[in-house]
Structures are given as C-alpha cells and as structure tokens.
Amino acid sequence: MAFYPKKKCTFVVAKTIFKLMQMSGNKVLEIENLTVDFYHEGSFRTVVKGVSYSVERGKTLGIVGESGSGKSVSSMAVMGLLPGKAKCRVAGNIWYYTAAGERVDLLSLTDSQMRNYRGRHISMIFQEPMTSLNPVHTCGEQIIEVLQTHQNISHGEAYAKALKLMEEVMIPRPEKIMNSYPHQVSGGQKQRVMIAMALACNPDVLIADEPTTALDVTVQKTILELLANLQQKYGMAIIFITHDLGVIANIAHDVAVLYKGEVVEHKPAKELFYNPSHPYTKGLLACRPPLDSRPVRLYTVADYLGGNVADNPPCETAEQRSVRHSRIYSQPPILSVNDLEVTYPLKKSITGKVLQSLTAVDKVSFDVYRGETLGLVGESGCGKTTLGRALMRLIDKSSGSITFEGTRLDLLNAKQMRMLRPKVQIIFQDPYSSLNPRITVGDAIMEPLRVWNKGGNNNHERREYVLNLMKEVGLDQEHYNRYPHEFSGGQRQRVCIARALALKPSLVVCDESVSALDVSVQAQVLNLLNDLKNKWGFTYIFISHDLSVVKFLADRLMIMRQGKVVEMGDADAIYANPQQEYTRNLIEAIPKVGSYTLDAD
C-alpha cells in the first residue's frame, strides 16, 4: 500500500471527491420519446410508447415492470440489438454523452459504427447467462474475445486481463473457471462471468437486465453488492432492469416504472418507495409476501388497478393458526421419510466401480401431515430438488425409507409405483419444458385423465372436466386449443398446475414453481395454490430458495444445507427466531423495500 504524507493525502482525497462529484452530476445516457413497433400478423404493433429517461455517471436507474412492459425492449434499442426494419421500427432519440462532452445519437449509427460503442462504452448483462454464453467456448475464451475485439492487445495480455476480471468479480478458483465451459459452473458463477464480460472494457454505461432473477437470495445479495462496489470503483452508470421492487430498493437512486410500454412513474427511489402515486406501482410493491403478517390472500396488480383494495386486508391470527395446526398435527402423517440418502457417482473405474461420489441428500428424516404445507428452503446445491425427486421416485435413493399412506414407496417396483402416481404429483420449475410443444394445453391436461380413465366416461365428459379445471386455475375456455408457446410464463405455470391436479392427488411437490415469475404473477399463483389446497384438501411440499414466498405458504419450514436438514419447525417461529446462522443469513438476504438506504438526493 502506498504511503502519502498528510498534505498529499488530503489533496488526493479532495481530488477523488471532486472527480466523483463531477461524474455523479454528468448525464451519460438520455432516451427521448423512444417508440418501438414490432411487425405482427400483417401489421406493426407498438410495444414501447414514447419512453423517456436518463441516467448520470455514478448513479443507478432502476427500470421496473412486468414481463411485456417494454423494459427489455427499450434496453435492446439502446444496445442496437433489435431486429431489422422489416420486423421492427424504432423512433425517437437515444443520446450517449462521451467523456469529452460530445453527444452521439445511437439510433443514427450504422451497424459497424454501433459495434464501436457496444461492449466498449455501453455493455449489457443479459437475463439468462446459460443461453447468453456460448456453450462451445470456455468462460475465459469468451471474456478474451471481448477484450481482443475492442482493444489492440495480444492473447496473452487478454488472458491476464480476463483472469484479473474474474478475480475482481469474486469468482472462486478463477484459473479453473477460465478453462471451464458454462455448463460446468453454477448459476451464480455464470452470472459473474457475464458481469466480467460486460466490464471487460470499463464501459460508461452498464445495463443489467434481470441479472438476479431465479438466483438464490444469498447469491442475489452478493451480486447486488458486487455491482455496487464495481460502480463505486469505476464510476459507471447502471441501468438495472427487474420486476422486483424489493431488489431495486437495495441498489437504485432513481426508478422508472413501465406499464404496457409507457413510463407511468419516474421518481427518486426514496420518494417512490415511501410515496408511490400510480396504482400499478402500489400493486408491484404489495405483491411480495409480507414478512411481518400472514394475509389470507396476496393483493395483485389487478386488485390495485381495479380499486379492489382494503385498508386492512384480512390476516390469519395466531389463534386461528394454532387451531388449524392442532387439527393437522393430531392425525398420523401422510408421508414419513427416515434416514434418506441420495448419492451421485462422480468418478468410476474402467470396470464401473465408483471411485468418488457426492452425497446430495444426507440422512434426512421428516414427516408431512395431511392438509399442511411443508416449506423446503435452501440455496442451490443444498439437495432440496434431489430430495423432492427422490420422494417421487424419479431418482433412486441410496438408503433410507419413504412411506406414503402406509406404503413403502422405496420398496415398490416400477409397475407398482406407476399405480400410485395419481396420488403423488409434481409441479416442475420450468413450465415451458414440462409441456409437450406439439399438443394443445387442453390435450395436455386431459392426457392423465385418459390414461387413468378418470374425469368422465368419454372424451366429451373429460373435456368438460378439463374446461372446469382450467376455470379453477384462472384460464379461459378459448385457451383449450392453444399451444404452450402461445402463453405467458404465468399462464403456462397454471397449465402445469391444472395438469398436476387433474387427478386430485393427495400430495403435491412444488419444485421452485414460482421462482422465475413476475412478482405480480407469482402472487396470483400463490393465491391459486392456497385456494386449491383449501378447497380440495391438498398436501404440499413447497420447494424454494425464497424464504418470503415459503413463509407465506408454509405451516412448517425445513432448512437444508449441503444435503442435511439444519433447522425445522413452525414457519413463523423460525422466521422470528432462527436458531442457525445459515437460516439467519437466508432471512437477512431477503430483499426488503423498507431497507432502502441509498441517498436519493
């Protein structure tokens, strides 16, 4: 560390403060009246309508809205990544202000001119790192490519810079990750590789498009802190795009709220969180499950837009909860798991002998009671999804026992297990990959009814059964003949819920079934799961990394870490007084609007 005399130190500090003040007062990107039209079925459809906003050096602008609000499309326009004029029309101005004070209209640049700005002056972290990274190149090669594209340096110099960037974004074992392919690293590590690529040329503007969606809350917190530290170090402007105002509360100075392609509210973050004016903003704020109460239902955006909001929403009292739990836990368990262990072979000899293995589920024991919701929480890699699949007999256990309604599931052969499938169903995390793209959603829901000869005596009666079930989960009758790609993420998840519940199972395993949904859609699905449970008496095992979501649904929580159960008990009791440091870290990592601390002035 360099040592400065007192006078010189004072001068250096003053110079640094002056530089930061200069940067924070300089506009670096300005969007004026941006309009984007997409060609669709013979005509152009407007998806971004006269959007205007700006961001200053050293500041973070949060752009918030649901899927389809236009937030990602507007950022793609800034990057020059929208389709050609035959499929897309763009109007308005996108001004980039250089460090020398020049103003450049990015929309007037040719493709070759835009390539000089894209990556070098304006970079982007895309939403899904797995599909954004090239699977046939190592992580290191992809960072090196960015450096050599924009800087006149050798491969050796680029390698050294890439390694330094990986260290800067706190990737563990950077030398190994440099030579690893994207599928060989975790979700959080892939996101860090994307951040390293975006920061390779020290850009003036960093656009982060949903960079923490579907990540663990602890990984999310680390990524947010990393971006804030890098911003402080380099003085860059950040445009942070998300649907979650809880995330924005921890990082943004100003917030623009987009709804149906228009900016409906644009304020300093502090003012927006404490005094939102538009019903849509109020709805987004209210969609996240509260941590200090247990409402009977979550409010949705539609409730606020329709004015159907009470000042004091009905909540379940501690006495009501106690009575309900006395009824649930006075009966024998519907599912009992004892010393369950699941191991994966990592290395085998030529003869097939296992030389090295990974214990994904390590001697786990618990009971589930009819009518309850057991929340299963933990970070990625803790074993919660493996446990859920083992309960369904989708993967084999190594040891232990699984008893469902008095039957040892682990002792059944394939044919016997198939006969029990109607009673035990699972809702997978990704609804799109769970549905057959070649059959309509109506046929997908009817399929298990035909296989098990339920829901009626013929296909006409089963169709009526399916239509009623679709209505139960919030789908319209005209959706019956549509294909999965014609639906939004929330609608596809409703289709998967209807398919899983068609046979009215006794036990439903929900595996991260709301993790990638908008907070407003998430609230609708959570309400739906609760309504169906109360109406039909389902029992849920709800798997998630989001403790706030699980706390809203769950009667009890089971916290997993590295394959083991580290804490288990009443959901409210664990949240109020966690016994383990790991559980406390999960709770502290939950994004909270009330934790807003940035100076918005």
XYZ file of C-alpha atoms in Angstrom, residues 210-562:
353
model
C -32.838 -9.100 -14.694
C -29.353 -10.254 -13.583
C -30.601 -11.861 -10.353
C -33.903 -13.451 -11.426
C -34.213 -17.061 -10.177
C -30.949 -16.835 -8.213
C -30.766 -17.751 -4.543
C -31.428 -14.788 -2.246
C -27.904 -15.062 -0.832
C -26.332 -15.173 -4.316
C -28.611 -12.301 -5.353
C -27.436 -10.225 -2.415
C -23.794 -10.933 -3.327
C -24.371 -9.920 -6.976
C -26.067 -6.657 -5.927
C -23.215 -5.816 -3.550
C -20.700 -6.667 -6.276
C -22.362 -4.306 -8.787
C -22.499 -1.517 -6.191
C -18.791 -1.943 -5.381
C -17.786 -2.007 -9.048
C -19.877 1.087 -9.712
C -18.140 2.906 -6.851
C -14.761 1.826 -8.182
C -15.279 2.772 -11.836
C -17.941 5.487 -11.586
C -20.097 3.892 -14.276
C -23.831 4.417 -14.718
C -26.048 1.370 -14.212
C -29.491 0.737 -15.668
C -30.916 -2.082 -13.552
C -33.958 -3.823 -15.043
C -36.167 -6.016 -12.858
C -39.760 -6.832 -11.937
C -38.955 -6.826 -8.206
C -39.106 -3.508 -6.351
C -37.559 -5.204 -3.333
C -34.349 -5.682 -5.342
C -34.461 -2.119 -6.676
C -34.721 -0.786 -3.115
C -31.206 -2.026 -2.418
C -29.422 -0.601 -5.453
C -31.216 2.246 -7.301
C -31.021 6.034 -6.920
C -33.908 6.710 -9.330
C -36.721 4.458 -10.567
C -38.795 4.434 -13.761
C -41.909 2.221 -13.668
C -43.060 0.854 -17.044
C -46.571 -0.402 -17.691
C -47.742 -1.549 -21.136
C -44.830 0.197 -22.818
C -45.202 3.559 -21.046
C -43.436 5.210 -18.116
C -46.208 5.676 -15.551
C -43.974 6.892 -12.724
C -40.402 8.244 -12.595
C -39.067 9.432 -9.236
C -36.077 9.308 -6.917
C -36.161 5.842 -5.362
C -36.656 7.097 -1.819
C -39.745 9.095 -2.827
C -41.201 6.265 -4.907
C -40.951 3.659 -2.145
C -42.415 5.874 0.564
C -44.979 7.687 -1.599
C -45.951 5.775 -4.773
C -48.633 7.593 -6.748
C -49.665 5.215 -9.553
C -51.887 2.204 -8.727
C -49.585 -0.047 -10.803
C -46.585 0.891 -8.642
C -48.596 0.322 -5.477
C -49.587 -3.095 -6.815
C -45.986 -4.090 -7.534
C -44.982 -3.044 -4.019
C -47.827 -5.052 -2.471
C -47.294 -8.254 -4.489
C -44.354 -9.553 -2.480
C -45.473 -11.610 0.520
C -45.137 -9.520 3.702
C -42.751 -10.780 6.357
C -44.470 -9.277 9.392
C -48.008 -10.628 8.859
C -49.851 -13.581 7.343
C -52.532 -12.288 4.911
C -55.266 -14.661 3.786
C -54.612 -13.567 0.190
C -51.926 -11.515 -1.506
C -53.004 -8.394 -3.334
C -52.200 -8.361 -7.058
C -51.639 -5.592 -9.586
C -55.151 -6.217 -10.934
C -56.594 -5.514 -7.468
C -54.900 -2.104 -7.340
C -55.753 -1.175 -10.930
C -59.377 -2.140 -10.270
C -59.513 -0.349 -6.923
C -60.350 -3.566 -5.047
C -58.050 -2.927 -2.106
C -58.996 -2.690 1.563
C -57.057 -0.582 4.071
C -56.755 -3.555 6.438
C -56.606 -6.838 4.477
C -57.784 -9.931 6.373
C -54.950 -11.871 8.016
C -54.824 -15.211 9.789
C -54.447 -14.611 13.517
C -52.110 -16.590 15.759
C -55.163 -18.177 17.432
C -56.692 -19.260 14.112
C -53.334 -20.671 13.025
C -52.986 -22.580 16.296
C -56.449 -24.157 15.932
C -55.717 -25.172 12.330
C -52.363 -26.685 13.299
C -53.937 -28.641 16.186
C -56.288 -30.241 13.678
C -53.498 -31.013 11.162
C -50.953 -32.445 13.588
C -53.404 -34.544 15.603
C -53.572 -37.102 12.773
C -50.925 -39.586 11.581
C -48.502 -38.335 8.912
C -49.334 -38.883 5.238
C -45.602 -39.140 4.402
C -42.722 -40.351 6.573
C -39.087 -40.157 5.472
C -36.366 -41.838 7.540
C -32.595 -41.519 7.049
C -32.985 -40.890 3.305
C -29.703 -40.698 1.426
C -29.061 -39.997 -2.268
C -25.567 -40.154 -3.741
C -24.278 -39.434 -7.238
C -21.160 -41.120 -8.678
C -18.546 -38.539 -9.725
C -15.789 -40.867 -10.857
C -15.796 -44.502 -11.963
C -13.118 -47.022 -12.852
C -12.983 -48.843 -16.173
C -14.857 -51.739 -14.584
C -17.642 -49.446 -13.353
C -16.618 -49.304 -9.719
C -17.460 -45.957 -8.077
C -14.234 -44.242 -7.015
C -15.703 -40.919 -5.931
C -19.274 -39.905 -5.106
C -21.294 -36.884 -3.978
C -23.885 -37.158 -1.200
C -26.695 -34.854 -2.341
C -29.160 -35.877 0.421
C -27.544 -36.932 3.676
C -29.596 -38.965 6.204
C -32.719 -36.768 6.023
C -35.758 -37.606 8.174
C -39.116 -35.795 8.447
C -42.904 -36.263 8.432
C -45.576 -34.484 6.386
C -49.180 -34.302 7.643
C -52.356 -34.297 5.565
C -53.520 -30.752 4.780
C -50.261 -28.986 5.669
C -47.712 -27.172 3.516
C -44.117 -28.041 4.329
C -41.693 -25.437 3.011
C -38.321 -26.785 1.911
C -35.732 -23.989 1.724
C -32.054 -23.760 0.860
C -29.531 -22.452 -1.614
C -28.837 -24.086 -4.979
C -26.934 -27.306 -4.459
C -28.311 -27.945 -0.957
C -30.176 -31.052 -2.142
C -33.782 -29.839 -1.952
C -34.703 -30.638 -5.582
C -32.919 -34.012 -5.358
C -34.945 -34.762 -2.219
C -38.202 -33.837 -3.961
C -37.431 -36.079 -6.937
C -36.378 -38.932 -4.663
C -39.759 -38.706 -2.883
C -41.431 -39.039 -6.291
C -39.162 -41.999 -7.151
C -37.913 -40.050 -10.193
C -34.398 -40.794 -8.962
C -33.236 -43.701 -6.819
C -32.252 -43.433 -3.193
C -29.046 -44.931 -1.832
C -30.500 -45.804 1.562
C -33.353 -44.966 3.936
C -37.121 -45.336 3.633
C -40.086 -43.407 2.169
C -43.541 -44.318 3.498
C -46.649 -42.794 1.872
C -50.075 -43.560 3.331
C -48.655 -46.699 4.949
C -46.930 -47.938 1.771
C -43.138 -48.151 1.448
C -42.575 -46.326 -1.853
C -38.891 -47.234 -1.897
C -39.772 -50.969 -1.982
C -42.198 -50.774 -4.938
C -41.193 -51.904 -8.413
C -41.829 -49.699 -11.456
C -45.293 -51.115 -12.178
C -46.436 -50.820 -8.555
C -45.096 -47.243 -8.344
C -46.934 -46.351 -11.540
C -50.212 -47.344 -9.895
C -49.546 -44.819 -7.105
C -48.657 -41.928 -9.442
C -52.173 -40.397 -9.412
C -51.833 -39.816 -5.662
C -48.399 -38.137 -5.784
C -47.773 -35.393 -8.354
C -45.089 -32.783 -9.016
C -45.137 -29.249 -10.467
C -41.749 -28.608 -12.074
C -39.804 -25.361 -12.040
C -39.828 -24.656 -15.797
C -43.366 -24.896 -17.217
C -42.229 -24.500 -20.825
C -40.005 -27.594 -20.795
C -42.628 -29.516 -18.796
C -45.233 -29.277 -21.579
C -45.193 -31.029 -24.941
C -44.929 -28.234 -27.548
C -46.742 -30.359 -30.152
C -50.047 -30.811 -28.318
C -52.559 -28.217 -27.126
C -52.784 -27.392 -23.432
C -56.277 -28.877 -23.280
C -54.967 -32.228 -24.512
C -52.009 -31.961 -22.114
C -54.361 -31.588 -19.140
C -56.685 -34.337 -20.440
C -53.854 -36.824 -21.043
C -53.590 -38.149 -17.438
C -57.391 -38.398 -17.275
C -57.433 -40.641 -20.367
C -54.550 -42.754 -19.062
C -56.302 -43.385 -15.732
C -59.848 -43.383 -17.143
C -60.996 -40.581 -14.838
C -62.870 -37.312 -15.256
C -65.740 -38.950 -17.135
C -66.761 -41.930 -19.232
C -65.712 -40.454 -22.591
C -63.624 -37.638 -24.065
C -66.623 -35.277 -24.236
C -67.187 -35.566 -20.480
C -63.442 -35.301 -19.838
C -63.300 -32.142 -21.954
C -65.983 -30.585 -19.742
C -63.985 -31.658 -16.682
C -60.837 -30.048 -18.139
C -62.681 -26.824 -19.010
C -63.937 -26.564 -15.420
C -60.441 -27.271 -14.114
C -58.966 -24.575 -16.399
C -61.518 -22.137 -14.988
C -60.442 -23.136 -11.452
C -56.805 -22.214 -12.214
C -57.706 -18.937 -13.958
C -57.550 -19.974 -17.636
C -60.244 -19.195 -20.229
C -62.112 -21.798 -22.285
C -60.640 -20.472 -25.547
C -57.183 -21.410 -24.225
C -58.056 -25.111 -24.625
C -56.866 -25.364 -28.243
C -53.765 -23.189 -27.885
C -50.195 -24.461 -27.763
C -47.708 -23.791 -24.913
C -45.698 -21.196 -26.878
C -48.831 -19.021 -27.162
C -48.965 -18.397 -23.400
C -47.091 -16.206 -20.931
C -44.922 -17.789 -18.218
C -47.632 -17.371 -15.596
C -50.295 -18.940 -17.836
C -48.034 -21.908 -18.646
C -47.477 -22.449 -14.934
C -51.259 -22.508 -14.452
C -51.496 -25.183 -17.162
C -48.877 -27.276 -15.316
C -50.787 -26.818 -12.043
C -54.031 -27.931 -13.718
C -52.297 -30.989 -15.213
C -50.733 -31.959 -11.859
C -54.033 -31.526 -10.008
C -56.295 -33.137 -12.636
C -56.277 -36.498 -10.816
C -56.785 -34.782 -7.411
C -53.632 -36.183 -5.783
C -53.116 -36.448 -2.045
C -49.577 -34.990 -2.142
C -48.151 -32.346 -4.498
C -44.454 -31.463 -4.680
C -43.974 -27.896 -5.970
C -40.366 -27.599 -7.143
C -39.436 -23.892 -7.486
C -42.786 -23.448 -9.253
C -42.890 -19.620 -8.922
C -39.173 -18.686 -8.829
C -38.906 -17.243 -12.359
C -42.307 -15.493 -12.441
C -43.023 -11.775 -12.169
C -43.914 -10.787 -8.610
C -47.491 -9.980 -9.680
C -47.933 -13.338 -11.469
C -46.203 -15.023 -8.537
C -48.817 -13.564 -6.181
C -51.638 -14.898 -8.393
C -50.120 -18.409 -8.475
C -49.540 -18.425 -4.689
C -53.158 -17.390 -4.109
C -54.267 -20.095 -6.512
C -52.267 -22.813 -4.719
C -53.750 -21.751 -1.381
C -57.304 -21.669 -2.774
C -56.999 -25.143 -4.310
C -55.488 -26.523 -1.111
C -58.365 -25.166 0.986
C -60.998 -26.420 -1.483
C -59.642 -29.910 -2.204
C -57.513 -30.607 0.878
C -54.163 -30.967 -0.876
C -50.896 -31.505 0.960
C -47.913 -29.562 -0.414
C -44.164 -29.868 -0.186
C -43.162 -26.443 -1.466
C -39.509 -26.197 -2.552
C -37.964 -22.744 -2.969
C -34.890 -20.628 -2.302
C -37.085 -17.600 -1.457
C -37.881 -17.613 2.248
C -40.507 -14.845 1.958
C -42.563 -16.880 -0.532
C -42.262 -20.068 1.517
C -43.174 -18.291 4.745
C -46.432 -17.071 3.193
C -47.491 -20.589 2.149
C -45.870 -22.873 4.700
C -47.069 -24.200 8.031
C -43.592 -25.548 8.815
C -40.152 -24.845 7.372
C -37.327 -27.299 6.739
C -33.981 -25.617 6.036
C -31.409 -27.633 4.082
C -27.698 -27.069 3.648
C -25.208 -29.358 1.898
